[in-house]
Amino acid sequence: MAVRDVLPNIDRRRLLIGGGVGVGLLVAWSVWPRDYAPNLTATKGETIFGAWLKIGMDGHVTVAVPQAEHGQGVYTTLPQIAADELGADWRTVAVEPAPLNPLYANPMAADVLFEGAFDALPAPLRASHATRTALMLTGGSTSVRAFEDDLRQAGAAARVLLCKAAAKRWKVDWQACATAGGFVIHGGDRLRFGELAAEAVGGSLPNPLPLRSGEANRLLGQSLPRLDVPSKVDGSANFAGDVRLPDMVFAAIRQGPVGNSRLIAVDRAAADRIRGVLSIATTDDWVAAIGNNWWAANQALAALRPRFETKGAIVSDTSIDAALTAALDGPGERMVAQGDLSAVFKGARLVTAEYRAGLAVHAAIETMTATAHFTGGRLQLWLPTQAPGLARAAAAAVLGISENSVIVHPMLIGGSFGANLEHLAAEQAAILARKIGRPVQLVWSRSEDMMHDRYRPPAAARMAARLGPNGQILGWLAKIAAPATGRELAGRLMGGDKAARAALSLPRIGDAYAVAGARPIYRIAAHAIDHHPAEIGVPTGHWRSGAHSYTAFFNECFLDELAHVAGIEPLSFRIGMLGGDARLARCLSTAAALGGWEGGIQDSGQGIACHSFRGSHIAVLAEAHIDDQQRPVVDRIVAAVDCGRQINPDVVRQQIEGGLIFGMAAALGGSTIFTENVADARTFGDIGLPRLADTPDITVEMIRSEADPGGVGELGVPAIAPAIANALQAATGYRMRTLPLIPGAA
């Protein structure tokens, strides 16, 4: 059956993806009473089925998605879950962002992103906090894990109601009816969903709901085409920078150096001479130029020659490195302890090593952007956000208005990697909109985005281990110096939340976020992890895979060094210590077999590493060498992945490949140093991002599993850097212990 036969009167482009001004499927986020009732909005001819589904008279099925789409595929995988359970025709499935509602809160993401930040709260309050505050978050590879059950239940409920409505017409038992391809079916009888929707809604439901199992022609597990891709390819998809409002103006901004800085002077007269410039706005923290086009506004910033006064300590790469070293030399907090490590280490000869990881930038293709319109005491915001409720609260606070007076329109995001958890641009746009009295679109320049990122924190580790006579690791100690990013992130994003403020004000032990992933995945009877908080003077935030990106580097590089000391081949060394972890062992053996593992011998240029987190497992084999310009070059990557059941294998593969390239970029570059409180990196060219010609051959083997789905958006990141470092050690004979990997660095 052709698509036109199913949807004779639907604008396919509108159906596939909502976003932007004037598009019917865009739903604004606004305040909703805490009665947990669904608050979807139906357009003409649509019937609402609970909090998650709408069915139109023409048969289209719209799924509400509470997660931001920033390239990870949630606008496909989440609707696919509901559509499969419903029995819908994929060609008729649409998606729209879910409205702000406690029903769409993501407690799992809150646990990941603010790991340990709310542990001091009483257990009942901690468990319900995210739901009570409608904390809608996208992050931590939680989308499928957090919402699969809700979407299955929603699809099953709608399917039962449609079957009951059809059975009533046919005068048969509803349990004898089935759904497939957008129809309710009973023998030779068929009725479209659209014909039944209005009379089906509101019917009674059995408890428990019958879920599909073991049927043919399921949508789950199929590589269905992504719903967001067609509009992105033809240019019809609306991002924040595409918003256009009547009488709108454009703004560019220049902020002061990190630390305690204050704007002290600007050359307004010079800016006024730039054609197209309309006005200049200043605060103690920044200056913004407003023009009838963004280019004029950005040019005016250069003419303004803003001067900032910075008080306090000077931040530089030297000071950051010194802060990490001082933290390691100072007292730490024990975050993980198992066995009697002091007894194991007493009088023993230990193997030790030190590692470092620098600040990493997000470098998303879309810079920080927000459009604001303030009129009649009410504010509307159009912006890319992974935390719409927090953005709304921040904008309301900065204007001194109630959250009821703020509406946030969520947009598609041009990449993020965690950057759009932040809402500073929303605050700035709100201030400008009120100052100017016109709608304003604020776009940070690339250099501004790089200099005022909330970076992946730097970290340093002192690793120590004792080996037994057979090469077994008897004891393991990791001392990790890193900023308390979990507390910093929670305080910055949730400063207006009373429960969050109360939790953050209580005495605490360490910062779990800073050492996440540091606990070895191997069976080591005695081990401990210490966190040494470091004050570096630079704001840090969540970055794809968080601390796992450096703790996996520390662990897997150190493990390779221990294997060399023990005289055991690195793959066998790992598998021998996994104990009963069959899933990770299979990933390791699969990657080794596919990659033609030669044992990591000298001059092989091969390295291997593995990691488990977010309910998933990965092993990575890398081949690398140092070129004639003394630069590390990655020649080949082979990854084996076990992430449980795969909703959409193509989307999973895309995320793993993207994570591998993202992690490779951070291993070879993707970082910045600081000079006198200012980041040195200003452009993509400054951080050495890999180009197409630099991208190695990548093989990803997906291991079939019936385990519950694990996270995949971040899975490819942690293991690639240590795999490359281990490969370079095999290629050159010396160990690089610093990220980014720089030849000659210890």
XYZ file of C-alpha atoms in Angstrom:
746
model
C 0.000 0.000 0.000
C 1.413 3.381 -0.978
C 1.835 6.140 1.580
C -0.660 8.322 -0.287
C -3.329 5.637 0.190
C -2.844 5.737 3.940
C -2.514 9.505 4.357
C -4.373 11.200 1.544
C -4.590 14.639 3.159
C -1.527 14.926 5.383
C 1.438 17.191 4.864
C 4.151 14.554 5.375
C 6.748 17.149 6.285
C 4.536 18.560 9.034
C 3.720 15.081 10.242
C 7.256 13.880 10.637
C 8.730 16.540 12.823
C 7.338 19.494 14.716
C 9.479 22.496 15.476
C 9.565 26.200 14.858
C 7.182 29.094 14.642
C 3.867 28.422 12.928
C 4.227 24.643 12.847
C 1.197 22.952 14.347
C 3.017 20.112 16.048
C 5.180 22.366 18.209
C 3.885 22.276 21.793
C 5.039 24.910 24.245
C 6.326 23.978 27.670
C 4.490 25.894 30.360
C 3.536 25.482 33.995
C 1.038 22.740 34.805
C -0.681 22.044 38.135
C 0.767 19.084 39.976
C -2.242 16.801 39.569
C -0.297 14.593 37.147
C -3.089 14.726 34.579
C -2.084 14.526 30.899
C -1.913 17.905 29.190
C -1.360 17.111 25.535
C -3.027 19.434 23.058
C -5.086 18.016 20.206
C -5.345 19.646 16.812
C -8.519 19.398 14.730
C -9.469 15.797 14.089
C -7.125 14.340 16.728
C -8.108 12.215 19.715
C -5.856 12.112 22.777
C -5.066 8.739 24.328
C -3.561 9.497 27.736
C -0.246 11.287 28.114
C 1.626 9.775 25.190
C -0.497 9.260 22.069
C -2.849 11.078 19.730
C -4.623 9.492 16.782
C -6.056 11.558 13.941
C -9.150 10.888 11.879
C -6.865 10.345 8.883
C -5.036 7.594 10.788
C -1.859 9.385 11.773
C -0.422 8.544 15.195
C 1.459 11.247 17.096
C 3.752 10.249 19.954
C 4.746 12.751 22.645
C 8.483 12.562 23.314
C 9.775 14.057 26.587
C 13.421 13.979 25.510
C 15.297 16.546 23.422
C 16.399 15.402 19.981
C 20.026 16.425 19.489
C 21.055 13.785 16.995
C 20.822 10.728 19.223
C 17.639 9.456 17.552
C 15.047 9.692 20.345
C 12.515 11.115 17.898
C 12.668 7.682 16.265
C 13.407 5.106 18.958
C 10.821 6.310 21.489
C 7.942 6.531 18.973
C 9.034 3.146 17.631
C 8.381 1.569 21.039
C 4.835 2.944 21.258
C 4.069 2.276 17.582
C 5.190 -1.336 17.902
C 2.953 -1.986 20.892
C 0.057 -0.196 19.207
C 0.429 -2.003 15.892
C 0.756 1.217 13.901
C 1.981 1.729 10.358
C 5.381 3.421 10.692
C 4.603 5.605 7.680
C 1.799 7.249 9.672
C 3.778 7.950 12.855
C 4.563 11.522 13.891
C 6.331 12.989 16.887
C 6.021 16.132 18.988
C 7.788 17.338 22.125
C 5.893 16.485 25.280
C 4.574 19.343 27.434
C 6.035 20.025 30.840
C 4.410 17.565 33.225
C 5.518 15.354 36.139
C 4.417 12.384 34.038
C 7.472 12.967 31.829
C 10.035 13.499 34.607
C 13.289 11.586 34.232
C 14.579 10.555 37.683
C 17.147 8.260 36.062
C 18.791 11.188 34.264
C 18.749 13.196 37.497
C 20.634 10.378 39.229
C 23.222 10.240 36.435
C 23.723 13.959 35.857
C 23.747 14.992 39.528
C 25.275 11.748 40.729
C 25.365 11.779 44.500
C 24.321 15.439 44.767
C 21.025 14.637 46.503
C 22.136 11.647 48.568
C 21.768 13.697 51.742
C 18.016 14.079 51.189
C 15.715 11.663 53.038
C 15.148 8.574 50.893
C 11.414 9.187 50.175
C 12.065 12.786 49.164
C 15.029 11.795 47.019
C 12.970 9.152 45.222
C 10.097 11.498 44.413
C 11.964 14.776 43.931
C 12.326 14.576 40.140
C 8.666 13.726 39.626
C 7.296 16.301 42.047
C 9.306 19.050 40.352
C 8.579 17.809 36.805
C 12.321 17.496 36.248
C 12.432 16.711 32.538
C 16.031 15.986 31.566
C 17.786 14.558 28.537
C 21.163 13.076 29.346
C 23.121 10.128 30.626
C 21.958 7.715 27.899
C 18.649 7.322 29.737
C 15.935 7.943 27.128
C 15.025 4.354 26.240
C 15.864 3.001 29.681
C 13.676 5.584 31.418
C 10.666 5.572 29.112
C 10.415 2.174 27.409
C 7.886 0.826 29.903
C 5.720 3.984 29.828
C 5.595 3.941 26.039
C 4.821 0.231 25.863
C 1.993 0.700 28.347
C 0.659 3.666 26.359
C 0.723 1.724 23.092
C -0.909 -1.294 24.704
C -3.668 0.806 26.270
C -4.541 2.464 22.964
C -4.462 -0.904 21.186
C -6.900 -2.425 23.685
C -9.280 0.534 23.416
C -9.245 0.416 19.617
C -9.844 -3.332 19.654
C -12.770 -2.873 22.030
C -14.330 -0.228 19.798
C -13.965 -2.422 16.714
C -15.250 -5.508 18.550
C -18.346 -3.593 19.593
C -19.086 -2.818 15.951
C -18.453 -6.366 14.853
C -20.152 -7.852 17.943
C -17.191 -10.082 18.737
C -14.850 -10.580 21.707
C -12.290 -7.787 21.737
C -9.593 -10.260 22.712
C -10.130 -11.976 19.365
C -9.089 -8.758 17.594
C -5.560 -7.725 16.709
C -3.813 -4.685 15.247
C -1.336 -4.415 12.396
C -0.273 -1.712 9.964
C -2.639 0.871 11.455
C -5.746 -1.359 11.315
C -7.779 -3.329 13.818
C -8.236 -6.807 12.342
C -10.628 -9.658 12.996
C -10.519 -12.360 10.367
C -11.311 -10.615 7.108
C -12.646 -7.472 8.815
C -10.427 -4.391 8.993
C -10.972 -0.909 10.407
C -8.494 1.948 10.384
C -7.401 3.457 13.657
C -8.716 6.842 12.529
C -12.224 5.476 12.086
C -12.276 4.170 15.654
C -10.274 6.702 17.655
C -13.061 9.053 18.760
C -15.334 6.257 20.023
C -12.469 4.219 21.491
C -11.079 6.803 23.869
C -12.350 6.671 27.432
C -13.087 2.974 27.522
C -12.129 0.693 30.388
C -8.781 -1.098 30.499
C -7.842 -4.491 31.916
C -5.230 -4.740 34.649
C -2.585 -5.750 33.794
C -2.512 -4.615 30.191
C -1.700 -7.368 27.692
C 1.621 -6.639 25.997
C 2.758 -8.035 22.664
C 5.198 -10.923 22.755
C 6.666 -13.297 20.207
C 4.734 -11.983 17.227
C 5.910 -11.622 13.656
C 6.196 -8.284 11.859
C 7.191 -6.354 14.971
C 8.561 -2.835 14.607
C 10.970 -3.361 17.504
C 14.346 -4.541 16.333
C 13.888 -3.116 12.840
C 16.121 -0.407 11.409
C 13.194 1.845 10.573
C 13.971 5.179 8.884
C 14.528 8.058 11.291
C 11.673 10.521 11.545
C 13.928 13.550 11.967
C 16.191 12.956 8.968
C 14.015 13.975 5.959
C 13.349 17.476 7.277
C 17.001 17.903 8.235
C 18.096 16.879 4.755
C 15.669 19.109 2.864
C 16.197 22.049 5.223
C 12.638 22.276 6.515
C 13.557 21.293 10.073
C 13.506 24.264 12.412
C 16.363 24.893 14.812
C 16.616 27.768 17.256
C 18.504 29.885 14.731
C 15.645 29.476 12.248
C 13.091 31.219 14.456
C 11.734 34.429 12.929
C 9.252 36.670 14.726
C 7.673 39.965 13.653
C 9.870 42.960 14.511
C 12.677 40.636 15.696
C 16.237 41.862 16.131
C 19.513 39.960 16.468
C 22.103 40.032 19.235
C 25.722 38.982 19.684
C 27.431 38.913 23.050
C 30.890 39.247 24.600
C 31.438 37.966 28.136
C 34.298 38.563 30.498
C 37.131 36.170 31.316
C 36.465 33.319 33.734
C 36.767 34.172 37.387
C 35.738 37.372 39.099
C 35.536 39.714 36.096
C 33.553 42.917 35.555
C 32.864 45.015 32.463
C 34.478 48.432 32.897
C 34.459 50.117 29.465
C 33.123 49.935 25.887
C 33.509 52.210 22.859
C 29.845 52.852 22.027
C 30.627 55.494 19.431
C 32.678 53.063 17.349
C 29.897 50.484 17.458
C 27.305 53.038 16.373
C 29.224 53.514 13.139
C 28.579 49.894 12.116
C 25.722 49.786 9.627
C 22.775 47.814 10.955
C 23.582 48.261 14.636
C 20.554 49.383 16.642
C 21.679 49.490 20.267
C 24.128 48.303 22.899
C 23.181 46.596 26.164
C 25.514 46.017 29.101
C 25.554 44.311 32.470
C 28.393 43.817 34.900
C 29.138 40.476 33.229
C 28.710 41.098 29.496
C 28.042 43.454 26.639
C 25.642 42.699 23.795
C 25.250 44.424 20.455
C 21.808 44.403 18.840
C 21.336 44.827 15.121
C 18.951 44.217 12.270
C 21.157 41.256 11.362
C 23.497 39.099 13.419
C 26.614 39.836 11.367
C 26.330 43.559 12.086
C 25.835 42.847 15.780
C 28.886 40.603 15.928
C 31.017 43.125 14.025
C 29.947 45.762 16.515
C 31.409 43.732 19.363
C 34.873 44.092 17.847
C 34.340 47.824 17.456
C 33.162 48.119 21.060
C 36.530 46.842 22.287
C 35.039 45.820 25.644
C 37.406 45.876 28.597
C 36.939 43.701 31.652
C 38.571 43.926 35.038
C 39.473 40.557 36.549
C 40.190 40.203 40.240
C 41.575 37.225 42.061
C 43.751 34.347 40.901
C 45.008 34.138 37.336
C 43.806 30.970 35.618
C 46.172 29.272 33.195
C 47.076 25.750 32.146
C 49.912 25.978 34.678
C 47.585 26.967 37.514
C 45.092 24.227 36.606
C 47.841 21.620 36.562
C 49.161 22.919 39.880
C 45.676 22.768 41.407
C 45.326 19.118 40.405
C 48.742 18.277 41.822
C 48.009 20.126 45.068
C 44.714 18.273 45.369
C 46.455 14.924 44.915
C 49.018 15.881 47.524
C 46.286 16.898 49.942
C 43.635 14.879 51.758
C 41.045 12.968 49.774
C 37.668 11.414 50.480
C 37.272 7.644 50.140
C 34.384 7.067 47.757
C 34.721 3.305 47.229
C 36.295 0.706 49.498
C 36.296 -3.064 49.302
C 38.528 -5.465 51.215
C 41.455 -4.599 53.466
C 43.631 -2.654 51.038
C 46.061 -1.430 53.702
C 46.887 -5.003 54.646
C 47.398 -5.981 51.006
C 49.688 -3.004 50.352
C 51.679 -3.200 53.610
C 55.353 -3.852 52.858
C 54.556 -4.826 49.240
C 56.257 -3.672 46.064
C 53.665 -1.614 44.210
C 53.290 -0.728 40.546
C 52.424 2.960 40.219
C 51.608 5.425 37.444
C 50.209 8.932 37.082
C 47.775 10.083 34.398
C 46.227 13.388 33.382
C 43.261 14.545 31.330
C 42.807 18.129 30.179
C 39.737 20.319 29.845
C 37.535 19.058 26.998
C 35.201 21.276 24.985
C 31.724 20.347 23.799
C 32.225 21.916 20.356
C 28.673 21.230 19.183
C 27.933 22.457 15.677
C 25.172 24.734 17.047
C 26.444 27.412 19.390
C 24.427 28.644 22.359
C 21.250 30.229 21.040
C 17.954 31.558 22.371
C 15.132 33.725 21.058
C 13.077 35.683 23.581
C 9.898 37.764 23.383
C 8.808 39.684 26.478
C 5.464 41.441 26.360
C 2.676 42.133 28.817
C 4.738 40.735 31.672
C 5.050 37.359 29.956
C 8.111 35.765 28.382
C 8.328 33.288 25.548
C 11.587 31.455 24.829
C 12.598 29.411 21.797
C 15.780 27.504 22.500
C 17.558 24.155 22.296
C 17.378 22.711 25.788
C 17.928 19.397 27.517
C 16.251 20.725 30.669
C 13.197 22.832 29.708
C 11.843 23.239 33.222
C 15.192 24.416 34.548
C 15.571 26.873 31.656
C 12.108 28.252 32.368
C 12.869 28.635 36.073
C 16.175 30.402 35.386
C 14.631 32.844 32.919
C 11.793 33.628 35.333
C 14.229 34.222 38.182
C 16.466 36.589 36.225
C 13.441 38.720 35.250
C 11.803 38.482 38.658
C 8.566 37.026 37.290
C 6.723 33.833 38.118
C 7.367 30.621 36.211
C 3.685 30.735 35.213
C 4.603 33.750 33.086
C 7.249 31.905 31.053
C 6.647 29.589 28.120
C 9.515 27.592 26.664
C 9.301 26.321 23.102
C 11.741 23.393 22.732
C 13.645 23.215 19.463
C 15.660 20.579 17.693
C 19.274 20.737 18.854
C 22.287 20.811 16.550
C 24.358 18.466 18.661
C 24.880 19.118 22.357
C 26.897 16.440 24.172
C 25.587 17.935 27.422
C 26.104 21.618 26.618
C 22.380 22.378 26.370
C 21.736 21.408 29.944
C 22.976 24.937 30.591
C 20.602 27.894 30.297
C 22.798 30.997 30.490
C 21.851 32.023 26.939
C 18.162 31.850 27.903
C 18.779 34.210 30.817
C 20.715 36.639 28.620
C 18.084 36.607 25.864
C 15.344 37.231 28.430
C 17.199 40.256 29.812
C 17.760 41.641 26.322
C 14.134 41.146 25.288
C 12.919 43.163 28.266
C 15.574 45.876 27.789
C 14.860 46.308 24.082
C 11.109 45.792 24.081
C 11.293 43.685 20.911
C 11.772 39.987 20.174
C 15.493 39.250 20.112
C 17.509 36.306 18.904
C 20.808 35.850 20.724
C 23.470 33.681 19.093
C 26.889 33.147 20.634
C 29.736 33.275 18.146
C 31.943 30.216 17.803
C 34.737 31.872 19.780
C 32.314 32.917 22.521
C 30.954 29.385 22.675
C 34.447 27.934 23.035
C 35.669 30.479 25.578
C 32.599 30.215 27.808
C 31.901 26.528 27.601
C 31.129 24.483 30.700
C 34.038 22.171 30.025
C 34.546 18.505 30.804
C 36.642 18.833 33.950
C 40.353 18.110 33.924
C 41.536 15.292 36.152
C 44.699 13.682 37.450
C 45.134 10.182 38.835
C 47.721 8.383 40.910
C 47.255 4.687 40.416
C 48.823 1.959 42.534
C 48.436 -1.804 42.434
C 50.006 -4.927 43.871
C 50.499 -7.940 41.630
C 50.583 -11.502 42.886
C 53.149 -14.075 41.736
C 50.748 -15.330 39.043
C 50.031 -11.826 37.766
C 46.736 -11.488 39.595
C 45.920 -8.007 40.875
C 45.738 -8.329 44.656
C 45.067 -4.681 45.441
C 44.148 -1.519 43.530
C 44.086 2.132 44.596
C 43.032 5.101 42.470
C 43.495 8.614 43.802
C 41.692 11.020 41.469
C 41.928 14.799 41.602
C 39.084 16.575 39.810
C 36.663 19.436 40.423
C 33.431 18.632 42.261
C 31.484 18.903 39.017
C 28.403 17.060 40.287
C 27.855 19.593 43.044
C 28.763 22.469 40.740
C 26.321 21.296 38.072
C 23.482 20.753 40.543
C 24.064 24.117 42.197
C 24.206 26.000 38.897
C 21.224 24.332 37.231
C 18.992 23.845 40.263
C 19.814 26.825 42.442
C 16.143 27.778 42.586
C 15.057 24.365 43.871
C 14.628 24.454 47.663
C 15.238 20.733 48.128
C 18.343 20.918 45.958
C 19.686 23.898 47.912
C 19.044 22.081 51.174
C 20.862 18.968 49.973
C 23.830 20.909 48.647
C 24.178 22.870 51.884
C 24.638 19.738 54.007
C 28.099 18.350 54.813
C 29.038 15.770 52.243
C 31.710 13.240 51.451
C 33.420 13.734 48.111
C 31.692 14.077 44.768
C 30.486 10.856 43.169
C 30.238 12.464 39.724
C 33.965 13.279 39.720
C 34.989 9.629 40.082
C 32.123 7.918 38.237
C 33.450 4.860 36.422
C 36.631 4.697 38.496
C 35.644 1.502 40.268
C 37.393 -1.257 38.307
C 35.130 -3.516 36.250
C 37.410 -6.425 37.137
C 37.243 -8.777 40.107
C 39.832 -7.298 42.478
C 39.331 -8.376 46.089
C 40.818 -5.243 47.664
C 40.349 -1.876 45.971
C 39.632 1.738 46.850
C 38.817 4.986 45.048
C 39.641 8.376 46.572
C 38.390 11.726 45.332
C 40.629 14.746 45.852
C 38.522 17.875 45.133
C 40.391 20.432 43.025
C 39.551 24.125 42.731
C 40.657 25.098 39.218
C 38.871 28.423 38.707
C 37.125 27.268 35.501
C 33.420 26.325 35.286
C 32.834 22.674 34.447
C 29.745 20.746 33.403
C 28.395 17.551 31.950
C 30.146 16.289 28.812
C 29.240 13.177 26.877
C 29.904 10.187 29.196
C 30.987 12.493 32.023
C 33.833 11.329 34.245
C 33.830 7.915 32.562
C 35.728 9.583 29.719
C 38.793 9.988 31.931
C 38.335 7.273 34.560
C 38.183 4.607 31.833
C 41.383 6.091 30.383
C 43.106 5.871 33.759
C 41.911 2.325 34.458
C 42.415 0.725 31.058
C 45.831 2.281 30.480
C 46.997 1.268 33.953
C 45.655 -2.232 33.406
C 47.712 -2.481 30.222
C 50.784 -1.373 32.124
C 50.117 -3.993 34.781
C 49.801 -6.657 32.081
C 53.237 -5.665 30.731
C 54.747 -5.819 34.216
C 53.160 -9.229 34.802
C 54.340 -10.453 31.406
C 50.828 -11.453 30.382
C 49.180 -10.709 27.055
C 46.728 -7.780 27.666
C 43.577 -9.464 26.336
C 44.088 -12.619 28.388
C 44.989 -10.473 31.389
C 41.619 -8.713 31.166
C 39.462 -11.745 30.509
C 41.138 -13.620 33.343
C 40.019 -11.009 35.859
C 36.432 -10.545 34.678
C 35.115 -13.316 36.846
C 31.578 -14.116 35.784
C 31.059 -11.140 33.483
C 30.320 -13.183 30.367
C 28.874 -10.249 28.415
C 32.008 -8.117 28.642
C 34.230 -11.147 28.034
C 32.320 -11.837 24.836
C 32.763 -8.227 23.723
C 36.513 -8.515 24.280
C 36.885 -11.814 22.444
C 34.672 -10.606 19.568
C 36.605 -7.366 19.083
C 39.895 -9.283 19.211
C 38.736 -11.857 16.666
C 37.321 -9.281 14.236
C 40.361 -7.026 14.597
C 42.950 -9.758 14.153
C 44.445 -9.191 17.594
C 48.147 -10.003 17.624
C 48.600 -9.797 21.367
C 49.580 -6.137 21.631
C 53.189 -7.017 20.903
C 55.826 -4.388 20.159
C 55.462 -2.766 16.706
C 51.954 -4.206 16.225
C 50.358 -0.817 16.763
C 47.372 -2.543 18.352
C 45.689 -1.675 21.616
C 42.563 -2.924 23.341
C 40.308 -1.552 26.071
C 36.825 -2.154 27.422
C 34.218 -0.540 29.629
C 30.785 -1.180 31.112
C 28.296 1.469 32.114
C 24.693 2.596 31.690
C 23.750 -1.094 31.461
C 25.850 -1.702 28.338
C 29.245 -3.198 27.520
C 31.862 -2.386 24.885
C 35.313 -3.536 23.867
C 37.440 -1.519 21.442
C 40.491 -2.579 19.450
C 42.445 0.282 17.891
C 45.357 0.374 15.490
C 47.472 3.530 15.546
C 50.901 4.955 14.768
C 52.902 8.199 14.947
C 53.287 9.904 11.562
C 56.266 11.823 10.171
C 55.013 15.053 11.778
C 55.008 13.283 15.158
C 51.236 13.241 15.325
C 49.175 10.267 16.520
C 47.162 8.696 13.686
C 44.394 6.148 14.193
C 44.268 3.644 11.344
C 41.476 1.334 12.374
C 38.827 0.859 15.061
C 36.951 -2.358 15.810
C 34.256 -2.318 18.489
C 32.064 -5.082 19.868
C 28.947 -3.943 21.728
C 26.387 -5.626 23.946
C 23.701 -3.087 24.808
C 20.819 -5.489 25.370
C 17.745 -5.465 23.147
C 18.069 -2.986 20.306
C 15.007 -0.909 19.493
C 16.469 0.310 16.205
C 19.811 -1.302 15.240
C 20.741 1.444 12.763
C 20.283 4.151 15.389
C 22.344 2.126 17.866
C 25.133 1.714 15.334
C 25.047 5.430 14.507
C 25.419 6.305 18.177
C 28.286 3.887 18.734
C 30.145 5.123 15.650
C 29.500 8.739 16.610
C 30.690 8.085 20.169
C 33.875 6.433 18.908
C 34.678 9.413 16.676
C 33.770 11.850 19.461
C 36.044 10.002 21.894
C 38.809 9.784 19.299
C 38.590 13.551 18.766
C 39.003 14.114 22.501
C 41.902 11.651 22.635
C 43.807 13.434 19.858
C 42.622 17.023 20.461
C 39.275 18.479 21.497
C 40.812 20.338 24.406
C 41.858 23.824 25.397
C 44.346 25.420 27.726
C 43.931 28.785 29.457
C 46.061 31.889 29.352
C 45.261 34.693 31.798
C 41.679 33.493 32.434
C 40.844 33.077 28.748
C 40.582 29.836 26.802
C 43.098 29.586 23.960
C 40.760 27.582 21.687
C 38.456 29.840 19.648
C 37.598 27.824 16.523
C 37.189 24.233 15.397
C 40.628 24.530 13.844
C 42.139 25.182 17.269
C 41.047 21.838 18.715
C 42.160 19.505 15.938
C 38.839 17.825 15.249
C 39.172 14.857 12.883
C 38.099 15.424 9.304
C 36.690 12.837 6.959
C 40.190 12.056 5.671
C 41.367 11.481 9.259
C 38.560 9.100 10.138
C 39.771 5.493 10.297
C 38.017 2.401 9.089
C 35.424 1.598 11.754
C 33.823 -1.797 12.322
C 31.059 -2.156 14.898
C 29.762 -5.612 15.758
C 26.462 -5.628 17.640
C 26.124 -8.705 19.856
C 22.569 -9.999 20.057
C 21.109 -9.963 23.547
C 17.693 -10.226 25.167
C 18.770 -8.237 28.196
C 16.979 -4.967 28.897
C 18.182 -2.103 26.688
C 21.237 -0.274 27.993
C 22.457 3.218 27.145
C 24.193 3.728 23.800
C 24.525 7.484 23.264
C 27.676 7.697 25.378
C 28.897 4.113 25.202
C 31.418 4.616 22.406
C 33.300 7.407 24.186
C 35.142 6.007 27.267
C 37.035 3.012 25.838
C 38.408 4.551 22.638
C 41.026 6.841 24.246
C 42.737 4.063 26.260
C 42.563 1.723 23.250
C 44.427 4.341 21.180
C 46.930 5.014 23.979
C 47.592 1.291 24.327
C 48.008 0.999 20.557
C 50.506 3.869 20.484
C 52.486 2.212 23.256
C 52.653 -0.947 21.167
C 53.673 1.098 18.123
C 56.328 3.287 19.763
C 57.444 1.514 22.904
C 56.657 4.426 25.206
C 53.560 5.262 27.188
C 51.529 8.461 26.788
C 49.664 9.137 30.022
C 48.038 12.481 29.242
C 44.849 13.347 27.347
C 44.992 14.605 24.674
C 47.682 12.135 23.629
C 50.808 14.122 22.839
C 54.045 12.396 21.757
C 56.779 13.150 24.241
C 54.377 13.757 27.119
C 54.800 11.339 29.998
